[in-house]
mmCIF file of C-alpha atoms and ligand atoms in Angstrom:
data_model
loop_
_atom_site.group_PDB
_atom_site.id
_atom_site.type_symbol
_atom_site.label_atom_id
_atom_site.label_comp_id
_atom_site.label_asym_id
_atom_site.label_seq_id
_atom_site.Cartn_x
_atom_site.Cartn_y
_atom_site.Cartn_z
ATOM 1 C CA MET T 577 0.000 0.000 0.000
ATOM 2 C CA SER T 578 1.312 3.428 -0.929
ATOM 3 C CA THR T 579 2.131 5.733 1.918
ATOM 4 C CA SER T 580 3.593 8.581 -0.100
ATOM 5 C CA ALA T 581 0.206 10.093 -1.009
ATOM 6 C CA VAL T 582 -0.295 11.306 2.553
ATOM 7 C CA ASN T 583 2.187 14.042 1.752
ATOM 8 C CA THR T 584 0.920 14.977 -1.689
ATOM 9 C CA LEU T 585 -1.011 18.047 -0.606
ATOM 10 C CA SER T 586 -4.367 16.703 -1.607
ATOM 11 C CA VAL T 587 -7.223 15.666 0.607
ATOM 12 C CA THR T 588 -10.931 14.817 0.549
ATOM 13 C CA VAL T 589 -13.284 16.260 3.160
ATOM 14 C CA ILE T 590 -16.639 14.533 3.643
ATOM 15 C CA GLY T 591 -19.096 16.381 5.886
ATOM 16 C CA LEU T 592 -19.449 20.135 5.554
ATOM 17 C CA GLY T 593 -21.074 21.269 8.752
ATOM 18 C CA PRO T 594 -19.385 24.239 10.446
ATOM 19 C CA MET T 595 -16.340 22.087 11.277
ATOM 20 C CA GLY T 596 -15.902 20.384 7.905
ATOM 21 C CA GLN T 597 -16.261 23.721 6.117
ATOM 22 C CA ALA T 598 -13.559 25.255 8.324
ATOM 23 C CA MET T 599 -11.293 22.227 7.740
ATOM 24 C CA ALA T 600 -11.719 22.247 3.969
ATOM 25 C CA GLY T 601 -11.082 26.002 4.042
ATOM 26 C CA ALA T 602 -7.884 25.506 6.041
ATOM 27 C CA TYR T 603 -6.641 22.980 3.465
ATOM 28 C CA LEU T 604 -7.401 25.407 0.630
ATOM 29 C CA ASP T 605 -5.538 28.159 2.512
ATOM 30 C CA ALA T 606 -2.600 25.785 2.928
ATOM 31 C CA GLY T 607 -2.470 25.179 -0.827
ATOM 32 C CA TYR T 608 -3.962 21.678 -0.824
ATOM 33 C CA ARG T 609 -6.038 20.306 -3.674
ATOM 34 C CA VAL T 610 -9.339 19.689 -1.889
ATOM 35 C CA THR T 611 -12.231 17.467 -2.956
ATOM 36 C CA VAL T 612 -15.449 17.827 -0.974
ATOM 37 C CA TRP T 613 -18.714 15.950 -0.627
ATOM 38 C CA ASN T 614 -21.710 16.660 1.575
ATOM 39 C CA ARG T 615 -25.205 15.171 1.786
ATOM 40 C CA THR T 616 -26.636 18.668 1.427
ATOM 41 C CA ALA T 617 -24.679 19.697 -1.659
ATOM 42 C CA ARG T 618 -25.166 23.480 -1.370
ATOM 43 C CA ARG T 619 -22.967 23.589 1.729
ATOM 44 C CA ALA T 620 -20.028 23.067 -0.635
ATOM 45 C CA ASP T 621 -20.811 26.169 -2.731
ATOM 46 C CA ASP T 622 -18.485 28.637 -0.957
ATOM 47 C CA LEU T 623 -15.634 26.116 -0.908
ATOM 48 C CA VAL T 624 -16.075 25.372 -4.620
ATOM 49 C CA ALA T 625 -15.966 29.123 -5.276
ATOM 50 C CA ARG T 626 -12.640 29.137 -3.428
ATOM 51 C CA GLY T 627 -11.223 26.321 -5.557
ATOM 52 C CA ALA T 628 -12.420 23.049 -4.027
ATOM 53 C CA VAL T 629 -13.599 20.250 -6.314
ATOM 54 C CA ARG T 630 -17.157 19.081 -5.689
ATOM 55 C CA ALA T 631 -17.376 15.298 -6.002
ATOM 56 C CA ALA T 632 -20.575 14.206 -7.706
ATOM 57 C CA THR T 633 -20.719 10.964 -5.740
ATOM 58 C CA VAL T 634 -19.279 9.484 -2.564
ATOM 59 C CA GLU T 635 -17.275 7.028 -4.699
ATOM 60 C CA GLU T 636 -15.731 9.951 -6.564
ATOM 61 C CA ALA T 637 -14.875 11.674 -3.269
ATOM 62 C CA LEU T 638 -13.212 8.506 -1.947
ATOM 63 C CA THR T 639 -11.217 7.717 -5.040
ATOM 64 C CA ALA T 640 -10.008 11.321 -5.513
ATOM 65 C CA ASN T 641 -7.493 11.168 -2.650
ATOM 66 C CA GLU T 642 -5.838 8.711 -0.325
ATOM 67 C CA VAL T 643 -6.554 10.819 2.768
ATOM 68 C CA VAL T 644 -10.238 11.291 3.513
ATOM 69 C CA VAL T 645 -11.204 13.545 6.417
ATOM 70 C CA LEU T 646 -14.635 12.766 7.877
ATOM 71 C CA SER T 647 -16.360 15.547 9.812
ATOM 72 C CA LEU T 648 -19.800 14.157 10.579
ATOM 73 C CA THR T 649 -22.255 14.384 13.452
ATOM 74 C CA ASP T 650 -21.448 10.838 14.549
ATOM 75 C CA TYR T 651 -20.335 7.426 13.292
ATOM 76 C CA ALA T 652 -23.892 6.523 12.266
ATOM 77 C CA ALA T 653 -23.599 9.267 9.632
ATOM 78 C CA MET T 654 -20.333 7.685 8.450
ATOM 79 C CA TYR T 655 -22.004 4.306 7.914
ATOM 80 C CA ALA T 656 -24.965 5.983 6.183
ATOM 81 C CA ILE T 657 -22.609 7.701 3.736
ATOM 82 C CA LEU T 658 -19.817 5.164 3.233
ATOM 83 C CA GLU T 659 -21.570 1.801 3.488
ATOM 84 C CA PRO T 660 -23.163 2.082 0.008
ATOM 85 C CA ALA T 661 -19.745 3.114 -1.421
ATOM 86 C CA ALA T 662 -17.681 0.652 0.636
ATOM 87 C CA ALA T 663 -15.967 -0.850 -2.425
ATOM 88 C CA ALA T 664 -14.121 2.470 -2.883
ATOM 89 C CA LEU T 665 -12.625 2.357 0.635
ATOM 90 C CA GLU T 666 -9.762 0.025 -0.308
ATOM 91 C CA GLY T 667 -6.434 1.776 0.328
ATOM 92 C CA ARG T 668 -7.961 4.933 1.824
ATOM 93 C CA VAL T 669 -6.872 6.600 5.050
ATOM 94 C CA LEU T 670 -9.942 7.690 7.013
ATOM 95 C CA VAL T 671 -9.195 10.536 9.409
ATOM 96 C CA ASN T 672 -12.423 10.357 11.361
ATOM 97 C CA LEU T 673 -13.037 13.611 13.216
ATOM 98 C CA SER T 674 -16.676 12.803 13.945
ATOM 99 C CA SER T 675 -17.392 12.459 17.628
ATOM 100 C CA ASP T 676 -18.764 9.288 19.188
ATOM 101 C CA THR T 677 -18.152 6.896 22.072
ATOM 102 C CA PRO T 678 -14.822 5.062 22.524
ATOM 103 C CA GLU T 679 -16.567 1.772 21.700
ATOM 104 C CA GLY T 680 -18.143 3.357 18.624
ATOM 105 C CA ALA T 681 -14.684 4.470 17.483
ATOM 106 C CA ARG T 682 -13.260 0.955 17.955
ATOM 107 C CA GLU T 683 -16.103 -0.550 15.933
ATOM 108 C CA GLY T 684 -15.671 2.129 13.258
ATOM 109 C CA ALA T 685 -11.945 1.437 12.951
ATOM 110 C CA ALA T 686 -12.565 -2.319 12.651
ATOM 111 C CA TRP T 687 -15.285 -1.682 10.046
ATOM 112 C CA ALA T 688 -12.924 0.506 7.997
ATOM 113 C CA GLU T 689 -10.177 -2.117 8.188
ATOM 114 C CA ARG T 690 -12.560 -4.830 7.005
ATOM 115 C CA HIS T 691 -13.053 -2.700 3.892
ATOM 116 C CA GLY T 692 -9.318 -2.271 3.320
ATOM 117 C CA ALA T 693 -9.045 1.259 4.727
ATOM 118 C CA ARG T 694 -6.848 2.515 7.566
ATOM 119 C CA HIS T 695 -8.496 4.573 10.306
ATOM 120 C CA LEU T 696 -7.375 7.322 12.643
ATOM 121 C CA THR T 697 -9.794 8.451 15.328
ATOM 122 C CA GLY T 698 -9.749 12.157 16.108
ATOM 123 C CA GLY T 699 -11.336 14.363 18.749
ATOM 124 C CA VAL T 700 -11.118 18.036 17.861
ATOM 125 C CA MET T 701 -10.678 20.352 20.828
ATOM 126 C CA THR T 702 -11.668 23.658 19.276
ATOM 127 C CA PRO T 703 -14.732 25.239 17.679
ATOM 128 C CA PRO T 704 -14.548 26.133 13.958
ATOM 129 C CA SER T 705 -12.841 29.465 14.743
ATOM 130 C CA GLY T 706 -9.734 27.574 15.940
ATOM 131 C CA ILE T 707 -9.418 25.380 12.840
ATOM 132 C CA GLY T 708 -6.285 26.180 10.839
ATOM 133 C CA SER T 709 -4.283 27.072 13.944
ATOM 134 C CA THR T 710 -1.983 24.901 16.053
ATOM 135 C CA GLU T 711 -3.007 26.815 19.181
ATOM 136 C CA PHE T 712 -5.522 24.021 19.911
ATOM 137 C CA ASP T 713 -5.038 20.275 19.611
ATOM 138 C CA THR T 714 -6.920 17.345 18.196
ATOM 139 C CA TYR T 715 -6.535 14.046 20.044
ATOM 140 C CA TYR T 716 -5.627 11.163 17.736
ATOM 141 C CA SER T 717 -5.478 7.407 18.225
ATOM 142 C CA GLY T 718 -4.912 4.421 15.984
ATOM 143 C CA PRO T 719 -1.787 2.940 14.392
ATOM 144 C CA ARG T 720 1.225 5.089 15.362
ATOM 145 C CA ASP T 721 2.925 4.673 11.982
ATOM 146 C CA LEU T 722 -0.209 5.897 10.230
ATOM 147 C CA PHE T 723 -0.447 8.902 12.552
ATOM 148 C CA GLU T 724 3.191 9.762 11.852
ATOM 149 C CA GLU T 725 2.717 9.406 8.085
ATOM 150 C CA CYS T 726 -0.250 11.776 8.221
ATOM 151 C CA GLU T 727 0.993 14.223 10.820
ATOM 152 C CA ALA T 728 1.928 17.029 8.426
ATOM 153 C CA THR T 729 -1.518 16.839 6.824
ATOM 154 C CA LEU T 730 -3.236 16.681 10.223
ATOM 155 C CA LYS T 731 -1.356 19.750 11.433
ATOM 156 C CA VAL T 732 -3.116 21.872 8.816
ATOM 157 C CA ILE T 733 -6.307 21.429 10.876
ATOM 158 C CA THR T 734 -4.962 21.932 14.428
ATOM 159 C CA GLY T 735 -2.087 20.849 16.640
ATOM 160 C CA THR T 736 -1.920 17.100 17.279
ATOM 161 C CA ASP T 737 -1.892 15.055 20.482
ATOM 162 C CA TYR T 738 -1.380 11.334 19.798
ATOM 163 C CA ARG T 739 -2.990 9.318 22.639
ATOM 164 C CA GLY T 740 -2.134 5.739 21.615
ATOM 165 C CA GLU T 741 -2.856 2.754 19.378
ATOM 166 C CA ASP T 742 -6.312 1.883 20.769
ATOM 167 C CA PRO T 743 -8.754 3.554 18.321
ATOM 168 C CA GLY T 744 -11.060 4.333 21.256
ATOM 169 C CA LEU T 745 -8.535 6.491 23.103
ATOM 170 C CA ALA T 746 -8.971 9.739 21.166
ATOM 171 C CA ALA T 747 -12.748 9.403 21.564
ATOM 172 C CA LEU T 748 -12.312 8.724 25.275
ATOM 173 C CA TYR T 749 -10.110 11.778 25.871
ATOM 174 C CA TYR T 750 -12.578 13.838 23.856
ATOM 175 C CA GLN T 751 -15.567 12.600 25.884
ATOM 176 C CA LEU T 752 -13.727 13.285 29.152
ATOM 177 C CA GLN T 753 -13.360 16.893 28.106
ATOM 178 C CA MET T 754 -16.946 17.099 26.819
ATOM 179 C CA ASP T 755 -18.134 15.876 30.247
ATOM 180 C CA LEU T 756 -16.316 18.850 31.772
ATOM 181 C CA PHE T 757 -17.185 21.318 29.043
ATOM 182 C CA TRP T 758 -20.940 20.802 28.687
ATOM 183 C CA ASN T 759 -21.523 20.496 32.437
ATOM 184 C CA SER T 760 -19.526 23.661 33.192
ATOM 185 C CA LEU T 761 -21.074 25.683 30.390
ATOM 186 C CA THR T 762 -24.577 24.576 31.387
ATOM 187 C CA ALA T 763 -23.902 25.495 35.016
ATOM 188 C CA TRP T 764 -22.975 28.985 33.866
ATOM 189 C CA LEU T 765 -26.148 29.251 31.728
ATOM 190 C CA HIS T 766 -28.199 28.214 34.761
ATOM 191 C CA THR T 767 -26.476 30.957 36.738
ATOM 192 C CA VAL T 768 -27.397 33.489 34.056
ATOM 193 C CA ALA T 769 -31.045 32.344 34.194
ATOM 194 C CA LEU T 770 -31.020 32.763 37.974
ATOM 195 C CA ALA T 771 -29.411 36.204 37.690
ATOM 196 C CA ASN T 772 -31.945 37.186 34.989
ATOM 197 C CA ALA T 773 -34.785 36.184 37.304
ATOM 198 C CA HIS T 774 -33.470 38.953 39.560
ATOM 199 C CA SER T 775 -33.114 41.406 36.642
ATOM 200 C CA ILE T 776 -29.337 41.006 36.607
ATOM 201 C CA GLY T 777 -27.929 40.628 33.111
ATOM 202 C CA ALA T 778 -25.307 38.222 31.783
ATOM 203 C CA SER T 779 -22.814 41.060 31.362
ATOM 204 C CA GLU T 780 -23.213 42.097 35.005
ATOM 205 C CA ILE T 781 -22.250 38.670 36.307
ATOM 206 C CA ARG T 782 -19.650 38.030 33.590
ATOM 207 C CA PRO T 783 -16.609 39.143 35.661
ATOM 208 C CA TYR T 784 -17.740 37.034 38.628
ATOM 209 C CA ALA T 785 -18.450 34.014 36.450
ATOM 210 C CA VAL T 786 -15.053 34.335 34.772
ATOM 211 C CA GLN T 787 -13.385 34.598 38.165
ATOM 212 C CA THR T 788 -15.149 31.499 39.539
ATOM 213 C CA LEU T 789 -14.789 29.267 36.475
ATOM 214 C CA GLY T 790 -11.357 30.683 35.631
ATOM 215 C CA GLY T 791 -10.173 29.724 39.118
ATOM 216 C CA MET T 792 -11.128 26.063 38.686
ATOM 217 C CA GLY T 793 -7.628 25.219 37.499
ATOM 218 C CA ARG T 794 -6.286 26.041 40.961
ATOM 219 C CA PHE T 795 -8.801 23.652 42.560
ATOM 220 C CA ILE T 796 -7.855 20.896 40.125
ATOM 221 C CA ASP T 797 -4.162 21.466 40.846
ATOM 222 C CA PHE T 798 -4.768 21.419 44.604
ATOM 223 C CA TYR T 799 -6.970 18.308 44.710
ATOM 224 C CA THR T 800 -5.226 16.136 42.097
ATOM 225 C CA PRO T 801 -2.228 15.072 44.252
ATOM 226 C CA ARG T 802 -4.559 14.512 47.217
ATOM 227 C CA ILE T 803 -6.802 12.293 45.083
ATOM 228 C CA GLU T 804 -3.780 10.372 43.781
ATOM 229 C CA SER T 805 -2.543 9.741 47.343
ATOM 230 C CA GLY T 806 -5.984 8.777 48.678
ATOM 231 C CA GLN T 807 -6.235 11.865 50.890
ATOM 232 C CA HIS T 808 -9.911 12.749 51.283
ATOM 233 C CA GLY T 809 -9.880 14.464 54.686
ATOM 234 C CA GLY T 810 -12.295 17.282 55.414
ATOM 235 C CA ASP T 811 -9.615 19.764 56.451
ATOM 236 C CA VAL T 812 -10.564 22.236 53.688
ATOM 237 C CA GLU T 813 -14.246 21.509 53.049
ATOM 238 C CA ARG T 814 -16.630 18.840 54.206
ATOM 239 C CA ILE T 815 -19.480 17.148 52.370
ATOM 240 C CA SER T 816 -21.905 18.181 55.136
ATOM 241 C CA MET T 817 -21.094 21.818 54.277
ATOM 242 C CA ALA T 818 -21.483 21.116 50.520
ATOM 243 C CA VAL T 819 -24.956 19.588 51.123
ATOM 244 C CA ALA T 820 -26.075 22.700 53.021
ATOM 245 C CA SER T 821 -24.548 25.030 50.426
ATOM 246 C CA MET T 822 -26.092 23.231 47.452
ATOM 247 C CA ASP T 823 -29.440 23.138 49.257
ATOM 248 C CA HIS T 824 -29.277 26.947 49.432
ATOM 249 C CA VAL T 825 -28.634 27.082 45.667
ATOM 250 C CA VAL T 826 -31.636 24.839 44.943
ATOM 251 C CA HIS T 827 -33.874 26.957 47.181
ATOM 252 C CA THR T 828 -32.618 30.213 45.685
ATOM 253 C CA ALA T 829 -33.503 28.882 42.204
ATOM 254 C CA ARG T 830 -36.909 27.597 43.353
ATOM 255 C CA ASP T 831 -37.754 30.904 45.069
ATOM 256 C CA ALA T 832 -36.957 32.701 41.800
ATOM 257 C CA GLY T 833 -39.117 30.344 39.719
ATOM 258 C CA VAL T 834 -36.040 28.957 37.956
ATOM 259 C CA ASP T 835 -35.732 25.276 36.985
ATOM 260 C CA THR T 836 -34.023 23.326 39.785
ATOM 261 C CA ALA T 837 -33.209 20.060 37.963
ATOM 262 C CA LEU T 838 -29.521 20.868 37.450
ATOM 263 C CA PRO T 839 -28.569 21.987 40.984
ATOM 264 C CA ALA T 840 -30.888 19.314 42.421
ATOM 265 C CA ALA T 841 -28.881 16.613 40.606
ATOM 266 C CA THR T 842 -25.692 17.951 42.200
ATOM 267 C CA LEU T 843 -27.371 18.136 45.617
ATOM 268 C CA GLU T 844 -28.540 14.537 45.198
ATOM 269 C CA ALA T 845 -24.956 13.393 44.527
ATOM 270 C CA PHE T 846 -23.714 15.242 47.629
ATOM 271 C CA ARG T 847 -26.480 13.628 49.718
ATOM 272 C CA ARG T 848 -25.559 10.174 48.410
ATOM 273 C CA ALA T 849 -21.956 10.743 49.488
ATOM 274 C CA ALA T 850 -23.153 11.868 52.936
ATOM 275 C CA ALA T 851 -25.443 8.838 53.209
ATOM 276 C CA GLU T 852 -22.488 6.573 52.439
ATOM 277 C CA GLY T 853 -20.752 7.932 55.537
ATOM 278 C CA PHE T 854 -18.512 10.593 53.966
ATOM 279 C CA GLU T 855 -20.113 13.632 55.650
ATOM 280 C CA GLU T 856 -16.884 14.645 57.376
ATOM 281 C CA ASP T 857 -14.736 14.042 54.287
ATOM 282 C CA SER T 858 -13.823 16.154 51.287
ATOM 283 C CA LEU T 859 -15.990 16.411 48.198
ATOM 284 C CA THR T 860 -13.361 14.343 46.396
ATOM 285 C CA ARG T 861 -15.177 11.302 47.860
ATOM 286 C CA LEU T 862 -17.655 11.862 45.043
ATOM 287 C CA ILE T 863 -15.210 10.180 42.669
ATOM 288 C CA ALA T 864 -15.791 6.860 44.427
ATOM 289 C CA VAL T 865 -19.540 7.484 44.715
ATOM 290 C CA PHE T 866 -19.834 8.217 40.991
ATOM 291 C CA GLY T 867 -17.480 5.365 40.119
ATOM 292 C CA ARG T 868 -19.733 2.801 41.784
ATOM 293 C CA GLY T 869 -22.488 3.594 39.279
ATOM 294 C CA GLY T 870 -25.990 3.552 40.672
ATOM 295 C CA THR T 871 -28.221 6.303 39.348
ATOM 296 C CA ASP T 872 -28.655 6.357 35.575
ATOM 297 C CA ALA T 873 -31.079 9.225 35.111
ATOM 298 C CA ALA T 874 -30.506 9.163 31.331
ATOM 299 C CA ALA T 875 -31.309 5.473 30.901
ATOM 300 C CA PRO T 876 -33.796 4.858 28.093
ATOM 301 C CA ALA T 877 -37.347 4.194 29.373
ATOM 302 C CA LYS T 878 -38.210 0.487 29.431
HETATM 303 P P1 NDP D 914 -22.846 19.019 12.256
HETATM 304 O O1 NDP D 914 -23.638 18.026 13.001
HETATM 305 O O2 NDP D 914 -23.358 20.411 12.125
HETATM 306 O O3 NDP D 914 -22.546 18.555 10.719
HETATM 307 C C1 NDP D 914 -21.815 17.448 10.402
HETATM 308 C C2 NDP D 914 -22.120 16.882 9.039
HETATM 309 O O4 NDP D 914 -22.728 15.611 9.244
HETATM 310 C C3 NDP D 914 -22.989 17.650 8.067
HETATM 311 O O5 NDP D 914 -22.275 17.732 6.872
HETATM 312 C C4 NDP D 914 -24.217 16.739 7.892
HETATM 313 O O6 NDP D 914 -24.729 16.754 6.580
HETATM 314 C C5 NDP D 914 -23.608 15.386 8.161
HETATM 315 N N1 NDP D 914 -24.573 14.350 8.530
HETATM 316 C C6 NDP D 914 -25.171 14.152 9.736
HETATM 317 N N2 NDP D 914 -25.966 13.073 9.703
HETATM 318 C C7 NDP D 914 -25.865 12.566 8.442
HETATM 319 C C8 NDP D 914 -26.429 11.441 7.804
HETATM 320 N N3 NDP D 914 -27.259 10.611 8.439
HETATM 321 N N4 NDP D 914 -26.098 11.219 6.516
HETATM 322 C C9 NDP D 914 -25.254 12.051 5.869
HETATM 323 N N5 NDP D 914 -24.675 13.122 6.431
HETATM 324 C C10 NDP D 914 -24.972 13.376 7.708
HETATM 325 O O7 NDP D 914 -21.433 18.994 12.945
HETATM 326 P P2 NDP D 914 -20.214 20.035 13.062
HETATM 327 O O8 NDP D 914 -19.730 20.410 11.717
HETATM 328 O O9 NDP D 914 -20.551 21.119 14.036
HETATM 329 O O10 NDP D 914 -19.161 19.089 13.787
HETATM 330 C C11 NDP D 914 -18.650 17.916 13.152
HETATM 331 C C12 NDP D 914 -18.101 16.998 14.244
HETATM 332 O O11 NDP D 914 -17.119 17.707 14.997
HETATM 333 C C13 NDP D 914 -19.163 16.515 15.232
HETATM 334 O O12 NDP D 914 -18.925 15.178 15.541
HETATM 335 C C14 NDP D 914 -18.954 17.418 16.446
HETATM 336 O O13 NDP D 914 -19.305 16.752 17.656
HETATM 337 C C15 NDP D 914 -17.455 17.680 16.376
HETATM 338 N N6 NDP D 914 -17.065 18.953 16.966
HETATM 339 C C16 NDP D 914 -17.792 20.096 16.696
HETATM 340 C C17 NDP D 914 -17.414 21.315 17.238
HETATM 341 C C18 NDP D 914 -18.180 22.565 16.929
HETATM 342 O O14 NDP D 914 -17.931 23.581 17.604
HETATM 343 N N7 NDP D 914 -19.066 22.594 15.953
HETATM 344 C C19 NDP D 914 -16.239 21.415 18.128
HETATM 345 C C20 NDP D 914 -15.499 20.188 18.290
HETATM 346 C C21 NDP D 914 -15.920 19.004 17.727
HETATM 347 P P3 NDP D 914 -25.860 17.825 6.128
HETATM 348 O O15 NDP D 914 -25.115 19.106 5.866
HETATM 349 O O16 NDP D 914 -26.448 17.228 4.904
HETATM 350 O O17 NDP D 914 -26.847 17.940 7.260
#
């Protein structure tokens, strides 16, 4: 199998949502010959005006270049698009920047290999505005030699952070950060709703929100070595205090007519930790409480 084509400055991008459009644009800016395909064809119009080649079919998109970047909502979209054109996958390198679960990424890599393609999983850690810059990274996993062959091409999109051979690893690191990102951002939006209920605008609480969320790094730095050494003493804060504090948050939201589901879920976790006998310990005991499983509020209804 040829490996030289990964450096031939030509690439196919399948999937032209905000991310795929930014990626194809970055390749054009970098002087690559770019072939594009998207289910909704008009999303390619601006890129074609800038010099990209619009593939008429998925087969044409796959055969145009050895390296095929996939930027799709999820892996189900990949199967929907590529399964009918699977015969054209032989010899391709799929750089799959669609997000999904680690297990989904492993299955996707195995599926690609069964069709004669090589697969790199990617998890992109920037919104479209950061594409084309190495200021932010994309996590990659899959065969190391393949990653190294493709690295120059990958670096057109973002910086690279190779996580290991297991195809699920890049997806796992991505999901770990999405767990943090969506929960933190949603907590802030809840805070804005609560402030709004008191006629305080987002801009008024912005400096305070930035200070609180911006300071989280210091908490992570402080607690991480304690967690690693099994130190969960309540010398700084105790779960009994956290229960009382979170209860005040829930009541403040309820009194203002604001939805309480989000802070109530946090309060419930604190109460579980207290009920397990950790009242006098640090909040870091939650790691063990969460790790034991238990509540699955998002489980599909039976
Ligand atoms: P979108 O969901 O907006 O678009 C992705 C593409 O998937 C579109 O081209 C869409 O086609 C296509 N698609 C979805 N379902 C199907 C299907 N069943 N059959 C064919 N095509 C399908 O995603 P984004 O561009 O925003 O993001 C791409 C990936 O990058 C996602 O996995 C996302 O999680 C991840 N990501 C996104 C970030 C962001 O800020 N946007 C940041 C970091 C990662 P069509 O145009 O026809 O609808």
